[in-house]
Amino acid sequence: MSTYEFSVPCLFGLEGIAGEELRRLELENVRVENGRVLFSGDTRAMAKANICLRTGERVLIVLADFPARTFEELFQGVYRANLEDFIPKDGAFPVKGHCLNSQLMSVPDCQAIVKKAASKRLGEIYGVSWLPENGAKYQLQFSIMNDRVQLYLDTSGPGLHKRGYRAVGNDAPLRETLAAAMVVLTRYRGREYVWDPFCGSGTIPIEAALIARNKAPGMYRRFAGEAFAWVDPKVWGEVRTEAKDREFKGDYRIHGSDNDPKCVSLSMDNARKAGVGDIIKFQDGDATKMSLPTDSGILICNPPYGQRMLEQQSAQRLYAALGRHLKYADGWKKYIITSEPEFEHYFGKRATKKRKLYNGMIKCDYYMYTDTGRKR
């Protein structure tokens, strides 16, 4: 069976977490780089990464890697790639990509060159002057950074953060891959009580429940690679069966609350779609006033940011009220993500540790309060 080089792009700050995930999945030659993680493997590895990975954005096959400062160099680099090993005669191969800090900076022009070179290569290989492109989709992607080109084949389709359980989000959705990483960083293993007091559409509690049960996040969705002519469809079924066999059973204590009843109802629907509605409790409640659900546990939340949902001063007042409410909750570890640079000041306590993360394009800090049992 052929071995391929794969690239998994990640949100900035999540590369190391995704790398550890891939190693735990027993995938080979895992290397962590800025913005992505690389690994090697066959079609089974491709299926396993797509179905089981929680914190990567998609799984790409590396088709070519070469320098290019001119359109001619770009054309020749793509033309030399063995595209016929992946794209059949009737395959549709749209092109998309991005450019950064390079001589070639026009994305539309680069798209046209990549498409032209791929069409010429495939046309010559298959002995035709026109390719019908009426078969399965083989999405080509390119990245041009610092005058170096990487050409990829996307095996995922919609990004891996699209688990399939959240068809509709609330006003400020948290990407599922980021929510999963936030849970992973707490070292939650299903034993502690988990509470999200700003649950929104339920993403953090749902990702916590998937982790507690060791339930593969891509179990119920489809991937682009399932339509590839050179991939045995049995591989995907076998990987899903193996993932199902690794799931845990047990009683878990996972709680989500929000002061918007519509968010609570939406969270319940999303949890049911994710197959974890039976182990999460959702309820209406004001995070700054409601009683703590138990004496100890892990609080994980994504409160409103001033730049998104409230004026900045309103968000700051919210952080201050939350800090006062949790002042004596010494049995709780607290993990809070926000873009507010003075969060610790308003919350009233310096974090044990903080980590840079990105919520979409918003630069945030993940504040970790892990010194349970200490007196203030």
PDB file of N, CA, C and O in Angstrom, residues 214-271:
ATOM      1  N   ASN A 214     -14.441   9.313  24.664  1.00  0.00           N
ATOM      2  CA  ASN A 214     -13.489   8.913  23.629  1.00  0.00           C
ATOM      3  C   ASN A 214     -14.220   8.656  22.312  1.00  0.00           C
ATOM      4  O   ASN A 214     -13.885   7.726  21.561  1.00  0.00           O
ATOM      5  N   LYS A 215     -15.185   9.499  22.031  1.00  0.00           N
ATOM      6  CA  LYS A 215     -16.011   9.367  20.826  1.00  0.00           C
ATOM      7  C   LYS A 215     -15.366  10.157  19.690  1.00  0.00           C
ATOM      8  O   LYS A 215     -15.072  11.350  19.840  1.00  0.00           O
ATOM      9  N   ALA A 216     -15.116   9.516  18.570  1.00  0.00           N
ATOM     10  CA  ALA A 216     -14.472  10.174  17.433  1.00  0.00           C
ATOM     11  C   ALA A 216     -15.337  11.324  16.937  1.00  0.00           C
ATOM     12  O   ALA A 216     -16.526  11.132  16.653  1.00  0.00           O
ATOM     13  N   PRO A 217     -14.793  12.527  16.790  1.00  0.00           N
ATOM     14  CA  PRO A 217     -15.602  13.680  16.390  1.00  0.00           C
ATOM     15  C   PRO A 217     -16.143  13.599  14.966  1.00  0.00           C
ATOM     16  O   PRO A 217     -17.137  14.223  14.639  1.00  0.00           O
ATOM     17  N   GLY A 218     -15.467  12.816  14.096  1.00  0.00           N
ATOM     18  CA  GLY A 218     -15.921  12.704  12.712  1.00  0.00           C
ATOM     19  C   GLY A 218     -16.728  11.452  12.428  1.00  0.00           C
ATOM     20  O   GLY A 218     -16.893  11.059  11.270  1.00  0.00           O
ATOM     21  N   MET A 219     -17.252  10.828  13.479  1.00  0.00           N
ATOM     22  CA  MET A 219     -17.960   9.559  13.331  1.00  0.00           C
ATOM     23  C   MET A 219     -19.172   9.665  12.406  1.00  0.00           C
ATOM     24  O   MET A 219     -19.464   8.758  11.629  1.00  0.00           O
ATOM     25  N   TYR A 220     -19.890  10.786  12.469  1.00  0.00           N
ATOM     26  CA  TYR A 220     -21.172  10.868  11.776  1.00  0.00           C
ATOM     27  C   TYR A 220     -21.166  11.785  10.556  1.00  0.00           C
ATOM     28  O   TYR A 220     -22.217  12.158  10.053  1.00  0.00           O
ATOM     29  N   ARG A 221     -19.994  12.135  10.068  1.00  0.00           N
ATOM     30  CA  ARG A 221     -19.954  12.997   8.879  1.00  0.00           C
ATOM     31  C   ARG A 221     -19.200  12.304   7.751  1.00  0.00           C
ATOM     32  O   ARG A 221     -18.571  11.272   7.950  1.00  0.00           O
ATOM     33  N   ARG A 222     -19.290  12.868   6.570  1.00  0.00           N
ATOM     34  CA  ARG A 222     -18.621  12.318   5.397  1.00  0.00           C
ATOM     35  C   ARG A 222     -17.412  13.175   5.050  1.00  0.00           C
ATOM     36  O   ARG A 222     -17.326  14.350   5.401  1.00  0.00           O
ATOM     37  N   PHE A 223     -16.473  12.564   4.317  1.00  0.00           N
ATOM     38  CA  PHE A 223     -15.233  13.239   3.954  1.00  0.00           C
ATOM     39  C   PHE A 223     -15.002  13.125   2.453  1.00  0.00           C
ATOM     40  O   PHE A 223     -15.418  12.152   1.806  1.00  0.00           O
ATOM     41  N   ALA A 224     -14.292  14.102   1.901  1.00  0.00           N
ATOM     42  CA  ALA A 224     -14.014  14.119   0.463  1.00  0.00           C
ATOM     43  C   ALA A 224     -13.306  12.841   0.026  1.00  0.00           C
ATOM     44  O   ALA A 224     -13.586  12.293  -1.051  1.00  0.00           O
ATOM     45  N   GLY A 225     -12.386  12.352   0.858  1.00  0.00           N
ATOM     46  CA  GLY A 225     -11.601  11.179   0.499  1.00  0.00           C
ATOM     47  C   GLY A 225     -12.411   9.909   0.339  1.00  0.00           C
ATOM     48  O   GLY A 225     -11.932   8.933  -0.265  1.00  0.00           O
ATOM     49  N   GLU A 226     -13.636   9.893   0.848  1.00  0.00           N
ATOM     50  CA  GLU A 226     -14.474   8.703   0.705  1.00  0.00           C
ATOM     51  C   GLU A 226     -14.928   8.505  -0.739  1.00  0.00           C
ATOM     52  O   GLU A 226     -15.387   7.416  -1.093  1.00  0.00           O
ATOM     53  N   ALA A 227     -14.814   9.548  -1.567  1.00  0.00           N
ATOM     54  CA  ALA A 227     -15.208   9.446  -2.975  1.00  0.00           C
ATOM     55  C   ALA A 227     -14.019   9.240  -3.906  1.00  0.00           C
ATOM     56  O   ALA A 227     -14.210   9.089  -5.117  1.00  0.00           O
ATOM     57  N   PHE A 228     -12.798   9.200  -3.351  1.00  0.00           N
ATOM     58  CA  PHE A 228     -11.625   9.056  -4.205  1.00  0.00           C
ATOM     59  C   PHE A 228     -11.592   7.647  -4.810  1.00  0.00           C
ATOM     60  O   PHE A 228     -11.724   6.645  -4.106  1.00  0.00           O
ATOM     61  N   ALA A 229     -11.359   7.584  -6.123  1.00  0.00           N
ATOM     62  CA  ALA A 229     -11.411   6.310  -6.845  1.00  0.00           C
ATOM     63  C   ALA A 229     -10.319   5.341  -6.391  1.00  0.00           C
ATOM     64  O   ALA A 229     -10.498   4.127  -6.474  1.00  0.00           O
ATOM     65  N   TRP A 230      -9.188   5.845  -5.905  1.00  0.00           N
ATOM     66  CA  TRP A 230      -8.045   4.993  -5.552  1.00  0.00           C
ATOM     67  C   TRP A 230      -8.047   4.579  -4.080  1.00  0.00           C
ATOM     68  O   TRP A 230      -7.091   3.948  -3.616  1.00  0.00           O
ATOM     69  N   VAL A 231      -9.096   4.935  -3.341  1.00  0.00           N
ATOM     70  CA  VAL A 231      -9.198   4.565  -1.930  1.00  0.00           C
ATOM     71  C   VAL A 231     -10.259   3.483  -1.763  1.00  0.00           C
ATOM     72  O   VAL A 231     -11.411   3.667  -2.180  1.00  0.00           O
ATOM     73  N   ASP A 232      -9.902   2.366  -1.178  1.00  0.00           N
ATOM     74  CA  ASP A 232     -10.850   1.288  -0.915  1.00  0.00           C
ATOM     75  C   ASP A 232     -11.886   1.780   0.096  1.00  0.00           C
ATOM     76  O   ASP A 232     -11.532   2.146   1.217  1.00  0.00           O
ATOM     77  N   PRO A 233     -13.169   1.817  -0.273  1.00  0.00           N
ATOM     78  CA  PRO A 233     -14.192   2.326   0.652  1.00  0.00           C
ATOM     79  C   PRO A 233     -14.283   1.542   1.949  1.00  0.00           C
ATOM     80  O   PRO A 233     -14.770   2.055   2.961  1.00  0.00           O
ATOM     81  N   LYS A 234     -13.820   0.294   1.954  1.00  0.00           N
ATOM     82  CA  LYS A 234     -13.862  -0.506   3.184  1.00  0.00           C
ATOM     83  C   LYS A 234     -13.002   0.110   4.292  1.00  0.00           C
ATOM     84  O   LYS A 234     -13.270  -0.087   5.484  1.00  0.00           O
ATOM     85  N   VAL A 235     -11.970   0.853   3.885  1.00  0.00           N
ATOM     86  CA  VAL A 235     -11.056   1.445   4.864  1.00  0.00           C
ATOM     87  C   VAL A 235     -11.813   2.369   5.821  1.00  0.00           C
ATOM     88  O   VAL A 235     -11.622   2.322   7.046  1.00  0.00           O
ATOM     89  N   TRP A 236     -12.688   3.190   5.276  1.00  0.00           N
ATOM     90  CA  TRP A 236     -13.420   4.149   6.107  1.00  0.00           C
ATOM     91  C   TRP A 236     -14.341   3.422   7.088  1.00  0.00           C
ATOM     92  O   TRP A 236     -14.420   3.791   8.260  1.00  0.00           O
ATOM     93  N   GLY A 237     -15.016   2.395   6.624  1.00  0.00           N
ATOM     94  CA  GLY A 237     -15.891   1.629   7.503  1.00  0.00           C
ATOM     95  C   GLY A 237     -15.124   0.928   8.612  1.00  0.00           C
ATOM     96  O   GLY A 237     -15.565   0.892   9.766  1.00  0.00           O
ATOM     97  N   GLU A 238     -13.964   0.379   8.270  1.00  0.00           N
ATOM     98  CA  GLU A 238     -13.148  -0.315   9.263  1.00  0.00           C
ATOM     99  C   GLU A 238     -12.647   0.658  10.333  1.00  0.00           C
ATOM    100  O   GLU A 238     -12.647   0.326  11.531  1.00  0.00           O
ATOM    101  N   VAL A 239     -12.219   1.847   9.913  1.00  0.00           N
ATOM    102  CA  VAL A 239     -11.721   2.833  10.876  1.00  0.00           C
ATOM    103  C   VAL A 239     -12.852   3.308  11.783  1.00  0.00           C
ATOM    104  O   VAL A 239     -12.658   3.475  12.996  1.00  0.00           O
ATOM    105  N   ARG A 240     -14.030   3.507  11.229  1.00  0.00           N
ATOM    106  CA  ARG A 240     -15.170   3.907  12.061  1.00  0.00           C
ATOM    107  C   ARG A 240     -15.529   2.811  13.071  1.00  0.00           C
ATOM    108  O   ARG A 240     -15.828   3.109  14.233  1.00  0.00           O
ATOM    109  N   THR A 241     -15.505   1.570  12.646  1.00  0.00           N
ATOM    110  CA  THR A 241     -15.808   0.461  13.555  1.00  0.00           C
ATOM    111  C   THR A 241     -14.785   0.403  14.678  1.00  0.00           C
ATOM    112  O   THR A 241     -15.134   0.220  15.858  1.00  0.00           O
ATOM    113  N   GLU A 242     -13.504   0.554  14.335  1.00  0.00           N
ATOM    114  CA  GLU A 242     -12.453   0.532  15.355  1.00  0.00           C
ATOM    115  C   GLU A 242     -12.617   1.695  16.330  1.00  0.00           C
ATOM    116  O   GLU A 242     -12.424   1.529  17.545  1.00  0.00           O
ATOM    117  N   ALA A 243     -12.982   2.872  15.808  1.00  0.00           N
ATOM    118  CA  ALA A 243     -13.187   4.029  16.674  1.00  0.00           C
ATOM    119  C   ALA A 243     -14.369   3.797  17.613  1.00  0.00           C
ATOM    120  O   ALA A 243     -14.322   4.163  18.801  1.00  0.00           O
ATOM    121  N   LYS A 244     -15.426   3.194  17.090  1.00  0.00           N
ATOM    122  CA  LYS A 244     -16.598   2.892  17.916  1.00  0.00           C
ATOM    123  C   LYS A 244     -16.231   1.927  19.035  1.00  0.00           C
ATOM    124  O   LYS A 244     -16.694   2.077  20.182  1.00  0.00           O
ATOM    125  N   ASP A 245     -15.392   0.967  18.738  1.00  0.00           N
ATOM    126  CA  ASP A 245     -14.984  -0.024  19.742  1.00  0.00           C
ATOM    127  C   ASP A 245     -14.133   0.600  20.856  1.00  0.00           C
ATOM    128  O   ASP A 245     -14.043   0.028  21.952  1.00  0.00           O
ATOM    129  N   ARG A 246     -13.523   1.744  20.593  1.00  0.00           N
ATOM    130  CA  ARG A 246     -12.678   2.399  21.598  1.00  0.00           C
ATOM    131  C   ARG A 246     -13.452   3.355  22.505  1.00  0.00           C
ATOM    132  O   ARG A 246     -12.887   3.953  23.419  1.00  0.00           O
ATOM    133  N   GLU A 247     -14.759   3.514  22.260  1.00  0.00           N
ATOM    134  CA  GLU A 247     -15.553   4.428  23.081  1.00  0.00           C
ATOM    135  C   GLU A 247     -15.721   3.900  24.501  1.00  0.00           C
ATOM    136  O   GLU A 247     -15.747   2.685  24.734  1.00  0.00           O
ATOM    137  N   PHE A 248     -15.845   4.835  25.450  1.00  0.00           N
ATOM    138  CA  PHE A 248     -16.021   4.490  26.850  1.00  0.00           C
ATOM    139  C   PHE A 248     -17.492   4.607  27.250  1.00  0.00           C
ATOM    140  O   PHE A 248     -18.238   5.392  26.665  1.00  0.00           O
ATOM    141  N   LYS A 249     -17.872   3.863  28.238  1.00  0.00           N
ATOM    142  CA  LYS A 249     -19.183   3.998  28.849  1.00  0.00           C
ATOM    143  C   LYS A 249     -18.987   4.462  30.278  1.00  0.00           C
ATOM    144  O   LYS A 249     -17.977   4.156  30.910  1.00  0.00           O
ATOM    145  N   GLY A 250     -19.944   5.195  30.825  1.00  0.00           N
ATOM    146  CA  GLY A 250     -19.813   5.643  32.203  1.00  0.00           C
ATOM    147  C   GLY A 250     -20.702   6.821  32.495  1.00  0.00           C
ATOM    148  O   GLY A 250     -21.386   7.349  31.611  1.00  0.00           O
ATOM    149  N   ASP A 251     -20.696   7.224  33.746  1.00  0.00           N
ATOM    150  CA  ASP A 251     -21.468   8.379  34.190  1.00  0.00           C
ATOM    151  C   ASP A 251     -20.538   9.592  34.233  1.00  0.00           C
ATOM    152  O   ASP A 251     -19.488   9.557  34.879  1.00  0.00           O
ATOM    153  N   TYR A 252     -20.952  10.646  33.569  1.00  0.00           N
ATOM    154  CA  TYR A 252     -20.136  11.852  33.506  1.00  0.00           C
ATOM    155  C   TYR A 252     -20.956  13.037  34.003  1.00  0.00           C
ATOM    156  O   TYR A 252     -22.177  13.060  33.877  1.00  0.00           O
ATOM    157  N   ARG A 253     -20.268  14.011  34.558  1.00  0.00           N
ATOM    158  CA  ARG A 253     -20.929  15.186  35.109  1.00  0.00           C
ATOM    159  C   ARG A 253     -20.493  16.404  34.291  1.00  0.00           C
ATOM    160  O   ARG A 253     -19.445  17.004  34.560  1.00  0.00           O
ATOM    161  N   ILE A 254     -21.291  16.754  33.309  1.00  0.00           N
ATOM    162  CA  ILE A 254     -20.990  17.856  32.402  1.00  0.00           C
ATOM    163  C   ILE A 254     -22.199  18.785  32.373  1.00  0.00           C
ATOM    164  O   ILE A 254     -23.336  18.324  32.206  1.00  0.00           O
ATOM    165  N   HIS A 255     -21.965  20.062  32.554  1.00  0.00           N
ATOM    166  CA  HIS A 255     -23.034  21.024  32.787  1.00  0.00           C
ATOM    167  C   HIS A 255     -22.797  22.264  31.928  1.00  0.00           C
ATOM    168  O   HIS A 255     -21.681  22.783  31.876  1.00  0.00           O
ATOM    169  N   GLY A 256     -23.824  22.726  31.249  1.00  0.00           N
ATOM    170  CA  GLY A 256     -23.758  23.973  30.506  1.00  0.00           C
ATOM    171  C   GLY A 256     -24.904  24.874  30.915  1.00  0.00           C
ATOM    172  O   GLY A 256     -26.024  24.410  31.119  1.00  0.00           O
ATOM    173  N   SER A 257     -24.621  26.160  31.037  1.00  0.00           N
ATOM    174  CA  SER A 257     -25.687  27.106  31.375  1.00  0.00           C
ATOM    175  C   SER A 257     -25.497  28.390  30.589  1.00  0.00           C
ATOM    176  O   SER A 257     -24.391  28.712  30.131  1.00  0.00           O
ATOM    177  N   ASP A 258     -26.589  29.126  30.425  1.00  0.00           N
ATOM    178  CA  ASP A 258     -26.551  30.388  29.696  1.00  0.00           C
ATOM    179  C   ASP A 258     -27.761  31.206  30.131  1.00  0.00           C
ATOM    180  O   ASP A 258     -28.805  30.641  30.459  1.00  0.00           O
ATOM    181  N   ASN A 259     -27.613  32.532  30.104  1.00  0.00           N
ATOM    182  CA  ASN A 259     -28.753  33.360  30.507  1.00  0.00           C
ATOM    183  C   ASN A 259     -29.736  33.607  29.375  1.00  0.00           C
ATOM    184  O   ASN A 259     -30.719  34.328  29.546  1.00  0.00           O
ATOM    185  N   ASP A 260     -29.508  32.995  28.221  1.00  0.00           N
ATOM    186  CA  ASP A 260     -30.427  33.090  27.083  1.00  0.00           C
ATOM    187  C   ASP A 260     -31.100  31.739  26.885  1.00  0.00           C
ATOM    188  O   ASP A 260     -30.442  30.769  26.483  1.00  0.00           O
ATOM    189  N   PRO A 261     -32.415  31.623  27.158  1.00  0.00           N
ATOM    190  CA  PRO A 261     -33.100  30.337  27.010  1.00  0.00           C
ATOM    191  C   PRO A 261     -32.999  29.753  25.600  1.00  0.00           C
ATOM    192  O   PRO A 261     -32.991  28.534  25.428  1.00  0.00           O
ATOM    193  N   LYS A 262     -32.893  30.620  24.577  1.00  0.00           N
ATOM    194  CA  LYS A 262     -32.765  30.121  23.210  1.00  0.00           C
ATOM    195  C   LYS A 262     -31.434  29.379  23.033  1.00  0.00           C
ATOM    196  O   LYS A 262     -31.366  28.366  22.334  1.00  0.00           O
ATOM    197  N   CYS A 263     -30.365  29.882  23.662  1.00  0.00           N
ATOM    198  CA  CYS A 263     -29.074  29.201  23.594  1.00  0.00           C
ATOM    199  C   CYS A 263     -29.143  27.840  24.286  1.00  0.00           C
ATOM    200  O   CYS A 263     -28.569  26.857  23.804  1.00  0.00           O
ATOM    201  N   VAL A 264     -29.843  27.794  25.418  1.00  0.00           N
ATOM    202  CA  VAL A 264     -29.967  26.536  26.145  1.00  0.00           C
ATOM    203  C   VAL A 264     -30.697  25.506  25.298  1.00  0.00           C
ATOM    204  O   VAL A 264     -30.285  24.344  25.200  1.00  0.00           O
ATOM    205  N   SER A 265     -31.784  25.918  24.644  1.00  0.00           N
ATOM    206  CA  SER A 265     -32.532  25.001  23.781  1.00  0.00           C
ATOM    207  C   SER A 265     -31.682  24.534  22.604  1.00  0.00           C
ATOM    208  O   SER A 265     -31.684  23.344  22.244  1.00  0.00           O
ATOM    209  N   LEU A 266     -30.924  25.470  22.006  1.00  0.00           N
ATOM    210  CA  LEU A 266     -30.051  25.128  20.879  1.00  0.00           C
ATOM    211  C   LEU A 266     -28.962  24.150  21.322  1.00  0.00           C
ATOM    212  O   LEU A 266     -28.640  23.188  20.614  1.00  0.00           O
ATOM    213  N   SER A 267     -28.404  24.381  22.517  1.00  0.00           N
ATOM    214  CA  SER A 267     -27.369  23.485  23.046  1.00  0.00           C
ATOM    215  C   SER A 267     -27.902  22.069  23.217  1.00  0.00           C
ATOM    216  O   SER A 267     -27.214  21.089  22.899  1.00  0.00           O
ATOM    217  N   MET A 268     -29.115  21.959  23.735  1.00  0.00           N
ATOM    218  CA  MET A 268     -29.720  20.638  23.913  1.00  0.00           C
ATOM    219  C   MET A 268     -29.864  19.917  22.580  1.00  0.00           C
ATOM    220  O   MET A 268     -29.545  18.729  22.459  1.00  0.00           O
ATOM    221  N   ASP A 269     -30.327  20.644  21.555  1.00  0.00           N
ATOM    222  CA  ASP A 269     -30.489  20.037  20.225  1.00  0.00           C
ATOM    223  C   ASP A 269     -29.141  19.591  19.668  1.00  0.00           C
ATOM    224  O   ASP A 269     -29.019  18.487  19.117  1.00  0.00           O
ATOM    225  N   ASN A 270     -28.125  20.434  19.806  1.00  0.00           N
ATOM    226  CA  ASN A 270     -26.803  20.098  19.279  1.00  0.00           C
ATOM    227  C   ASN A 270     -26.206  18.892  19.999  1.00  0.00           C
ATOM    228  O   ASN A 270     -25.573  18.032  19.376  1.00  0.00           O
ATOM    229  N   ALA A 271     -26.398  18.817  21.308  1.00  0.00           N
ATOM    230  CA  ALA A 271     -25.872  17.684  22.072  1.00  0.00           C
ATOM    231  C   ALA A 271     -26.532  16.378  21.637  1.00  0.00           C
ATOM    232  O   ALA A 271     -25.864  15.331  21.544  1.00  0.00           O
TER     233      ALA A 271
END
